[in-house]
XYZ file of C-alpha atoms in Angstrom:
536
model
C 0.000 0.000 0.000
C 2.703 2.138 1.092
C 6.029 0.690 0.737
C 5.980 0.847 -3.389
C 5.266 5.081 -3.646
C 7.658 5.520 -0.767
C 10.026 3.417 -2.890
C 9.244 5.732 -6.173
C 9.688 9.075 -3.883
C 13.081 8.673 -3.195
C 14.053 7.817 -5.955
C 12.482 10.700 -7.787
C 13.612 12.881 -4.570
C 17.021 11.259 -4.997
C 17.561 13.283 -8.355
C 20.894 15.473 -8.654
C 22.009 14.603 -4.663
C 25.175 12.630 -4.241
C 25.633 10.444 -1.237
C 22.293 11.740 0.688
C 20.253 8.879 -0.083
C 20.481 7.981 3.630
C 19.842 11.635 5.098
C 17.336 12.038 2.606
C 14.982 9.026 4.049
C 15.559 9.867 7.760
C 14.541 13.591 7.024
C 11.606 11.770 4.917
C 10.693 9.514 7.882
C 10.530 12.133 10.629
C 8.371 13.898 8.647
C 6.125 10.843 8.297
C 6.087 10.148 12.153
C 5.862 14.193 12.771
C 9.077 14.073 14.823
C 11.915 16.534 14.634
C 15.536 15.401 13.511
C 18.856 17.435 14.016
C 21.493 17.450 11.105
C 24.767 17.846 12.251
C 27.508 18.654 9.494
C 29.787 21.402 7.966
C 27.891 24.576 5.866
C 27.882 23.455 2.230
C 26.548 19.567 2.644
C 23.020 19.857 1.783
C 21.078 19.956 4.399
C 18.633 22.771 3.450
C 17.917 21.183 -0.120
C 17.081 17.971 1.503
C 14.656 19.278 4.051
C 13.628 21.341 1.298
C 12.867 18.270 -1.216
C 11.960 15.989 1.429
C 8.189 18.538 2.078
C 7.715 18.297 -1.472
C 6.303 15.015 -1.187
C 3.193 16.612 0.496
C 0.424 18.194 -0.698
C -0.106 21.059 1.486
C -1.693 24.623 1.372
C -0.526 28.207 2.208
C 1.811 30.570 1.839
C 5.569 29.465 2.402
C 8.930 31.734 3.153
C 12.124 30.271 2.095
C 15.610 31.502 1.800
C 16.573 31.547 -1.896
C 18.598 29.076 -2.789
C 21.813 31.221 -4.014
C 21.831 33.747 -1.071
C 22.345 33.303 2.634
C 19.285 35.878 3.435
C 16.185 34.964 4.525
C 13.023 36.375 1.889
C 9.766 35.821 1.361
C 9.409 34.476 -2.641
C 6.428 32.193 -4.340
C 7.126 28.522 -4.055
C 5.210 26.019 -5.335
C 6.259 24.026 -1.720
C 2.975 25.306 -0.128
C 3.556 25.302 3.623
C 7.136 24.728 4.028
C 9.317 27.635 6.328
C 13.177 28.095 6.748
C 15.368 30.094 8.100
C 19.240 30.631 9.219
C 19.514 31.406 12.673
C 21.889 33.983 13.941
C 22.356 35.256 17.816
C 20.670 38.689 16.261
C 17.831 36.782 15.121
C 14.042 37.812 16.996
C 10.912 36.130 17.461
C 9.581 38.471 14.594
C 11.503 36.469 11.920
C 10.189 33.186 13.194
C 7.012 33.451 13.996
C 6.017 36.915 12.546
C 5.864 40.112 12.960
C 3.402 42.105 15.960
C 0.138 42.716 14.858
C -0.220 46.555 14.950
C -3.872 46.686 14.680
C -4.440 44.843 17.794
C -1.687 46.146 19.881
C -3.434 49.407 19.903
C -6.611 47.350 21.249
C -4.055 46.282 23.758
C -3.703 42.224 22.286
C -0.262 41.597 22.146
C -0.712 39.015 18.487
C 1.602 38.419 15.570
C 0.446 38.243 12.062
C 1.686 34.213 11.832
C 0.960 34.025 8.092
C 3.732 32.579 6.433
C 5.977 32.142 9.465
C 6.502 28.752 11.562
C 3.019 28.781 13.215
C 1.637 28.307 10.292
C 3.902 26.026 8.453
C 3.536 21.740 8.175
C 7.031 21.295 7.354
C 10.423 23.595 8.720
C 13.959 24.161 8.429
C 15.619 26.049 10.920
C 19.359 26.037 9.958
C 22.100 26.980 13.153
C 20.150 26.119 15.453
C 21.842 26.537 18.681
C 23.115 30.172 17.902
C 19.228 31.847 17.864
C 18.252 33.346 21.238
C 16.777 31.955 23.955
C 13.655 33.170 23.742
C 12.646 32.029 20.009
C 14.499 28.647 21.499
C 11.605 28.410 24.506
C 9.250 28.947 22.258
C 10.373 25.952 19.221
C 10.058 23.542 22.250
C 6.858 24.451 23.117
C 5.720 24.171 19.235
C 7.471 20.626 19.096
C 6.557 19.473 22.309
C 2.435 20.478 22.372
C 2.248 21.453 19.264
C 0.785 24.921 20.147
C 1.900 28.225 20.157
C 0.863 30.804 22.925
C 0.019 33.573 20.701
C -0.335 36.848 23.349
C -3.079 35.264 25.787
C -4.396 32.507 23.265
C -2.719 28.998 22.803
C -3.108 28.080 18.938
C -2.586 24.397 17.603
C -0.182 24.683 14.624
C -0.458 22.411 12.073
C 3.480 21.177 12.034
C 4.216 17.789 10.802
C 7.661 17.772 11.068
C 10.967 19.914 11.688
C 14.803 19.705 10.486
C 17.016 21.682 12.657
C 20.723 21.947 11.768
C 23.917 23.248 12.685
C 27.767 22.267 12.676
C 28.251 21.768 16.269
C 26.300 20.557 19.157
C 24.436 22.553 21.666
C 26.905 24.253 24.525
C 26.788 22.411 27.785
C 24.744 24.483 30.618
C 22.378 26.562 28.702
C 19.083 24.664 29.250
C 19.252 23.006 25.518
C 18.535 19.683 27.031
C 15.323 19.649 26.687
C 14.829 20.603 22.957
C 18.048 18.713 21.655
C 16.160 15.339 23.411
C 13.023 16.417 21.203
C 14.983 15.836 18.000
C 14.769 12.308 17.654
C 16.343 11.669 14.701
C 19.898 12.797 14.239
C 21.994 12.305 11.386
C 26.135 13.421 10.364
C 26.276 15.008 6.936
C 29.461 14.327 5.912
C 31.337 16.157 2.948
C 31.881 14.185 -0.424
C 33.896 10.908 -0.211
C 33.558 9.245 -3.458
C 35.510 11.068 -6.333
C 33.179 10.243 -8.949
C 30.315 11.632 -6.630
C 32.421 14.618 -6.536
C 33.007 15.048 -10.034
C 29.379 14.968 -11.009
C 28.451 17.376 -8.287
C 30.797 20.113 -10.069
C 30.225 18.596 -13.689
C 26.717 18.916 -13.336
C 23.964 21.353 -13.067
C 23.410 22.776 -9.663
C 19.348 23.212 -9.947
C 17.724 20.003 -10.778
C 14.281 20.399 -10.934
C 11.967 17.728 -9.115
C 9.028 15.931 -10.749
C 6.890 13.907 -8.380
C 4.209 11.471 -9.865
C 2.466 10.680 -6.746
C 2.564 12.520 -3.422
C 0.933 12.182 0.220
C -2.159 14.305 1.227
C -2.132 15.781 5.088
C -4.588 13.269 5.639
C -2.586 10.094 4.750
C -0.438 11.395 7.597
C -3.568 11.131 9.654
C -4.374 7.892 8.703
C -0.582 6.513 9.028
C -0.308 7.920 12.361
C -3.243 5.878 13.469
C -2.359 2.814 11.734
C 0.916 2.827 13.827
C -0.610 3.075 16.849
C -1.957 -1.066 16.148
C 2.001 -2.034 15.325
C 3.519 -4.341 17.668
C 6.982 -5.581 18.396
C 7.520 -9.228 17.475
C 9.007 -10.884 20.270
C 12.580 -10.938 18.490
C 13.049 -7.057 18.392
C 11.244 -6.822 21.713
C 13.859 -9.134 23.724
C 16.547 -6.563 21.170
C 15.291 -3.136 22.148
C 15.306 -4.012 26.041
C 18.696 -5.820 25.914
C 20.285 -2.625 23.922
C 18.949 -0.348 26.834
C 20.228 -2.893 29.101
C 23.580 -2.263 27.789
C 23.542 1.447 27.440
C 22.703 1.772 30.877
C 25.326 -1.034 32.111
C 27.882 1.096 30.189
C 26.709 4.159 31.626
C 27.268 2.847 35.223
C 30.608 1.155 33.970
C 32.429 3.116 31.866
C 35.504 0.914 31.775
C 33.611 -1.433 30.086
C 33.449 1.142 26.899
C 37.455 0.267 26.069
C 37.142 -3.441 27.447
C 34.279 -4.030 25.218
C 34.739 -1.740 22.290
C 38.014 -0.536 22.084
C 37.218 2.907 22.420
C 38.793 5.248 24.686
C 37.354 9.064 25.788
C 33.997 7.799 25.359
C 30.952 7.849 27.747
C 27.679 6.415 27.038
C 24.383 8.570 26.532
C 21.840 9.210 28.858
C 18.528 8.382 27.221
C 15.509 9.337 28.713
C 12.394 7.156 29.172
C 10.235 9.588 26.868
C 12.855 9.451 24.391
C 13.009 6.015 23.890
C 9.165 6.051 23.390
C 9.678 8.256 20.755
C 11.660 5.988 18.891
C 9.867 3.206 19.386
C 6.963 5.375 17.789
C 9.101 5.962 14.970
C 9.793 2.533 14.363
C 6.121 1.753 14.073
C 5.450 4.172 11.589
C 8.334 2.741 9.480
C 6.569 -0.265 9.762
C 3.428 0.593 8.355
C 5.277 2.701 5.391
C 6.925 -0.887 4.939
C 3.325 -2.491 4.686
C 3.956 -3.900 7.943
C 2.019 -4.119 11.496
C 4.778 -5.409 12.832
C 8.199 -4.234 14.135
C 11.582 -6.807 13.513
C 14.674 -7.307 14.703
C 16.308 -5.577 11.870
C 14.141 -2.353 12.274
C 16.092 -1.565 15.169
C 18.942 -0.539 12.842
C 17.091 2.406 13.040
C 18.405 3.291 16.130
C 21.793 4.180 14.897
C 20.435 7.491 13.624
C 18.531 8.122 17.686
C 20.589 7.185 20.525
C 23.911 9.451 20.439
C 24.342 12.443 21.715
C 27.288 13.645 20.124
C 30.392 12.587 17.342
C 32.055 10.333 19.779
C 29.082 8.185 20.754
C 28.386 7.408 17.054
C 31.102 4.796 16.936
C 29.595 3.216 20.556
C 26.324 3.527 19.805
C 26.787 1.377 16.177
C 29.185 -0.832 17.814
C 26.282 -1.743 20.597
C 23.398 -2.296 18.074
C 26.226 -4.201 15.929
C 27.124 -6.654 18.760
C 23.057 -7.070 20.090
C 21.674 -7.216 16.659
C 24.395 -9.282 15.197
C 27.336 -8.568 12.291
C 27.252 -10.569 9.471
C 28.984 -13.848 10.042
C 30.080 -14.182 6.598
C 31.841 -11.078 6.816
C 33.648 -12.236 10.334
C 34.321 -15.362 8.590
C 36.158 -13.571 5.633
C 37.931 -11.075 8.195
C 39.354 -14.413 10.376
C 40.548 -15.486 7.026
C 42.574 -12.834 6.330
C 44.012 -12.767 9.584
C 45.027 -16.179 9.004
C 46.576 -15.551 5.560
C 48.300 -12.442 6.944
C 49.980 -14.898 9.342
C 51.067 -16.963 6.689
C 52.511 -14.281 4.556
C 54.869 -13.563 7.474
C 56.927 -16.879 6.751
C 56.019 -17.927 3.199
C 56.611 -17.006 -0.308
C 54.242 -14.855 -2.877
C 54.196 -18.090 -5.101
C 53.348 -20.496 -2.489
C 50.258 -17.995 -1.087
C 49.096 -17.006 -4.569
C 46.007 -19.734 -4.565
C 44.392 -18.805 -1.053
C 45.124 -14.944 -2.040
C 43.179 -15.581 -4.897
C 40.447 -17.552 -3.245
C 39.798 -15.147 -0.703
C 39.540 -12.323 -2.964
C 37.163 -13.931 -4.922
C 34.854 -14.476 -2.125
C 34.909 -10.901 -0.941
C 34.134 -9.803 -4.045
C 31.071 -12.079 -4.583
C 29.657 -11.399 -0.803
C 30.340 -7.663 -2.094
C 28.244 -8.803 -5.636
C 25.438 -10.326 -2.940
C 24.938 -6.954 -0.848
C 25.104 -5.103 -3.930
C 21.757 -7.199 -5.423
C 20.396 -7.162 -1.995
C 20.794 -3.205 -1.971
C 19.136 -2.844 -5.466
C 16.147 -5.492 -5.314
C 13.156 -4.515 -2.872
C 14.524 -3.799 0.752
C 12.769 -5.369 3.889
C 13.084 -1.692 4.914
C 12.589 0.962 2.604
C 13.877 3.529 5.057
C 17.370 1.015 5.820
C 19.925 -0.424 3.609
C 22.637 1.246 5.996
C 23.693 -2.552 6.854
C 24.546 -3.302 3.606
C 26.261 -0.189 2.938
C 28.522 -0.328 6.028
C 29.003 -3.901 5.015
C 30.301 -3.218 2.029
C 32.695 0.091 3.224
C 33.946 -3.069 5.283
C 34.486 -5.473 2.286
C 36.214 -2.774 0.662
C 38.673 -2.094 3.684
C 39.251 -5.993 3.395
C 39.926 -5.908 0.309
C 42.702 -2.964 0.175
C 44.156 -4.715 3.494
C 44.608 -8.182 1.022
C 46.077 -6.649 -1.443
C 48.708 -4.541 0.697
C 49.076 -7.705 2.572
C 50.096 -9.450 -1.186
C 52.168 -6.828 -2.172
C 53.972 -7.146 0.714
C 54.414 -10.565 0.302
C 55.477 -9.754 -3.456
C 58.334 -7.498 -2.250
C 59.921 -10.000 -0.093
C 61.975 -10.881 -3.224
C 64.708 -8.913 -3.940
C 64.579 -8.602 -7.213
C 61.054 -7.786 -7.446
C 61.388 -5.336 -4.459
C 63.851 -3.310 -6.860
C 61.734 -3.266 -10.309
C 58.814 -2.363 -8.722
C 60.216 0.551 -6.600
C 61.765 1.711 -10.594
C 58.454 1.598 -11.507
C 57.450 3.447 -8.668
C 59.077 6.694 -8.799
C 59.099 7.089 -13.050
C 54.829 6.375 -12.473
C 55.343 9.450 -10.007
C 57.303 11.674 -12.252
C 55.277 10.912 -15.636
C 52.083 11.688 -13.438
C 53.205 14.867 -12.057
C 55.139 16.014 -15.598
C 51.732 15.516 -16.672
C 50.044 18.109 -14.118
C 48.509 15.420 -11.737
C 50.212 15.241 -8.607
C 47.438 14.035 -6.266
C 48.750 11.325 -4.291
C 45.296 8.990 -4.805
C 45.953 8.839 -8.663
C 49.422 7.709 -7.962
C 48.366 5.159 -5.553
C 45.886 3.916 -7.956
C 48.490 3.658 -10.865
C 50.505 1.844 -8.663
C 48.263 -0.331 -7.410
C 47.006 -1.323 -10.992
C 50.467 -2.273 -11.774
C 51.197 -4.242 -8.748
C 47.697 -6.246 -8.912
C 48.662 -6.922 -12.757
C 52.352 -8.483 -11.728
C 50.319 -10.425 -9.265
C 48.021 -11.964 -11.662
C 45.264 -10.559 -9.790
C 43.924 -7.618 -12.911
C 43.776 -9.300 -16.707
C 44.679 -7.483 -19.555
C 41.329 -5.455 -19.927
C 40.821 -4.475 -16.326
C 44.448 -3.127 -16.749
C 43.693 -1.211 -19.690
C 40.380 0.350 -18.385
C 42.821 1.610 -15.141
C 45.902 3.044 -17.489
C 42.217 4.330 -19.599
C 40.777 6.498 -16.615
C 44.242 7.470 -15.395
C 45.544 9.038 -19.032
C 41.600 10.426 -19.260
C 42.091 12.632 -16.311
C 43.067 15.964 -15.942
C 45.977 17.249 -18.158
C 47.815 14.346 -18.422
C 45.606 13.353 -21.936
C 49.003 13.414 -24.496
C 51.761 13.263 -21.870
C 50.874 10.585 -19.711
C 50.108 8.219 -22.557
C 53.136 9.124 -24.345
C 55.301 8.563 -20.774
C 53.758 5.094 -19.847
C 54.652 3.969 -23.351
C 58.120 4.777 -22.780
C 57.597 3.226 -19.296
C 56.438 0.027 -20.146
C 59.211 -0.220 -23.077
C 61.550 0.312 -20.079
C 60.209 -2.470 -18.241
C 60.489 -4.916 -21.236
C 64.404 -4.478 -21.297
C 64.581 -4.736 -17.448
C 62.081 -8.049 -16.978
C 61.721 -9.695 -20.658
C 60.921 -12.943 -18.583
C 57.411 -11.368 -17.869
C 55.680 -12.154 -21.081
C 52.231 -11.101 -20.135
C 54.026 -7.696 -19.309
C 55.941 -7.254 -22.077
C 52.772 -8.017 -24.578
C 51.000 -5.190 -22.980
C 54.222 -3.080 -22.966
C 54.170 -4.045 -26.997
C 51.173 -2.881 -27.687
C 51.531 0.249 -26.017
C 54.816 0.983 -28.013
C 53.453 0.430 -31.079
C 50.940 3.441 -30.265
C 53.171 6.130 -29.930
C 51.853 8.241 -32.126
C 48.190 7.387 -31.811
C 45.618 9.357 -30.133
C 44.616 8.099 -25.929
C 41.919 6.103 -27.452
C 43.720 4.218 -29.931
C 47.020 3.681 -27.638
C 43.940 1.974 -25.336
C 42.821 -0.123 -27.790
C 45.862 -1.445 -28.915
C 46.790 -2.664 -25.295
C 44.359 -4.652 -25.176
C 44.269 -6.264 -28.836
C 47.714 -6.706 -28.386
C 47.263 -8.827 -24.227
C 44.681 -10.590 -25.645
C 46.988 -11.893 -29.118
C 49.836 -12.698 -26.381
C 46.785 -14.949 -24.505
C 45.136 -16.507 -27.533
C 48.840 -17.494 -28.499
């Protein structure tokens, strides 16, 4: 009923953002269960678009003010977002600007009122950017709004007709200043993170900035209605019940033991969260609603994933608090089983040859890369949990770490031969020069360049998966001409030094022979000329 157009949302929401999947579907959750949820993160990540996109997927009414999207100053302009209110805080910042402006007309009848049309009274759905650095008294007010839900409005207390808030701000609140209370009402909380992925990066500055969003389907004010009530018949199965208590059980034990943090976890300069009682209702609320958006009336085991994004307080308790769900809810045991392998064959490459180690190398790699393959299809294909897939993404970031750590762990074992240990270090610091002669001098190209050619001597890359690397290395940058002209000469050099290496030296051939061709041709004729060396 649900599950499918939540599904079809984000992905249409999901249009032109890079690496905010995740945020985007908490943001879209809280404003399903009409909870608040704090994003914490540098300026520059995001955050406002995604609050921004994340109200489009309901069909309100009124008036909205928003801050235009190329300027830092708060104005009122038409938006087809009916109903949606943000602003950026600032310690000068007064209750005008948030939740309007005094209503003249009645003052002189002696009614102190604001005119609340267009401001946060008024609005369903809010971002309030900097939070912690407005004044106390618009603060003491917001917790009244997303406590009650009603704003005292001179002597009158009106019911305002918010659905959901997303507060942000690059640091937590300061310690001592009564902020308990409202950061405890955020129930969500998610870290916005810069860019990580380089090809994520590149599109974001390749691309166009505005991406205009086109939503088939979205939800009516009263579909919130009627999935608020549904969630009040969800239940926990008995699984996630005996879960949620034991994780509480934990928290608290580390919260009386703190030496238990380090003994347990391996963390140090850590201290467990207080979480209050009403809090942990509040997530247990949101759980059931993501249960019914899930076509669900129950709540599972794996639900409680969900709590990753509820129970710290600040950056350090991030780590502890996924480390305690990760140890109560379980870690993949295929994944442990790979990791215990590779502790194993790290052992062994302490006292035995690259030659003698090549097969279980191999063997192992091949499994990590088809358990990666399996979360990959699991990721893609329908999700148990529209609103999750964070298992399978941190499972992968793991697989990944596994796999760099095998082949470092190979090379090493590679370079315990003398001869091999020489060559490659040759190779090593003309790949450096070529690359930087060519105007790229960023150390991750290097390492890639150098890892492609140490994977290749290992048997461990064929001839096209070599190519495509040398391909989006000489693609890059400046380097087009230069770079392909310089690992020709390279790769002739290696020929005279190691003729024994056949495989090498066809590759080296073919790049030779290309000289004078354009990037695309020199390409090509690598690989026809690996592949006549194989065939043969």
């Amino acid at each position: 009923m649900y599950k499918e157009r939540i599904q079809n949302l984000l992905n249409e929401l999901s249009v032109g953002l890079f690496e905010r999947e995740e945020c985007l579907k908490l943001v879209l959750l809280s404003m399903f269960a009409g909870k608040s949820i704090f994003l914490y993160g540098p300026p520059g990540t995001a955050k406002s678009m995604i609050a921004r996109r994340a109200s489009l997927a309901f069909d309100t009414l009124g008036n909205s003010r928003i801050p235009n999207e190329n300027s830092t100053e708060n104005s009122r302009i038409p938006n087809k977002n009916k109903g949606f209110f943000a602003y950026l805080m600032n310690r000068f910042s007064t209750p005008e600007e948030i939740f309007g402006p005094i209503d003249i007309a009645e003052l002189k009848k002696n009614n102190l009122t604001r005119k609340t049309d267009g401001y946060l009274p008024t609005a369903h759905f809010a971002f309030l950017d900097e939070i912690w650095k407005s004044s106390p008294a618009i603060l003491n007010t917001l917790l009244t709004i997303i406590n009650e839900r009603i704003y005292r409005d001179g002597n009158t207390d009106v019911k305002v007709p918010l659905k959901g808030i997303v507060c942000a701000s690059n640091e937590f609140p300061p310690a001592n200043q009564g902020l308990e209370a409202l950061y405890d009402r955020m129930i969500l909380r998610y870290h916005v993170k810069p860019l990580e992925n380089k090809e994520n990066f590149l599109n974001l500055v390749s691309n166009e900035s505005d991406k205009s969003v086109e939503l088939r389907e979205t939800f009516s004010l009263g579909e919130l209605d009627e999935i608020a009530t549904l969630s009040k018949a969800v239940s926990f199965d008995e699984s996630a019940k005996e879960a949620f208590c034991q994780i509480k059980a934990m928290i608290d034990e580390l919260r009386a033991k703190p030496e238990l943090i380090k003994e347990l976890f391996g963390l140090e300069g850590v201290s467990a969260p207080y979480i209050s009682d009403r809090r942990y209702k509040e997530c247990a609320n949101i759980l059931k609603v993501s249960a019914v958006l899930n076509d669900r009336n129950i709540i599972v085991k794996d639900d409680l994933a969900l709590l990753a994004h509820s129970l710290w307080e600040d950056e350090k308790q991030m780590e502890l608090i996924k480390k305690v769900l990760e140890k109560i809810l379980g870690k993949d045991e295929e994944i442990k089983g790979l990791k215990a392998s590779f502790k194993v064959l790290e052992t062994k490459a302490k006292n035995n040859s690259f030659e003698s180690l090549k097969g279980e190398f191999d063997t192992l790699r091949d499994k990590i890369a088809a358990k990666q393959m399996s979360l990959d299809n699991e990721i893609n294909s329908t999700p148990n949990n529209v609103f999750l897939g964070f298992r399978q993404k941190t499972a992968i970031k793991e697989l990944k770490n596994l796999a760099l750590g095998l082949d470092e762990c190979q090379t090493n074992t590679l370079l315990k031969d003398e001869k091999n240990h020489k060559m490659l270090e040759v190779v090593y610091e003309k790949i450096q020069k070529i690359l930087q002669a060519s105007g790229v001098d960023d150390s991750k190209s290097i390492s890639e360049v150098k890892l492609a050619i140490n994977q290749f001597f290992m048997g461990q890359m064929n001839d096209d998966e070599l190519a495509k690397k040398l391909a989006s290395v000489i693609v890059f940058g400046k380097m087009a001409n230069n770079a392909s002209l310089g690992f020709a000469k390279l790769f002739s050099e290696i020929v005279a030094q190691n003729s024994s290496n056949d495989l090498l030296a066809a590759g080296a051939k073919g790049i030779s022979a290309a000289i004078s061709h354009d990037k695309d041709k020199l390409i090509n004729d690598l690989i026809t000329a690996v592949k006549e060396h194989k065939k043969a």
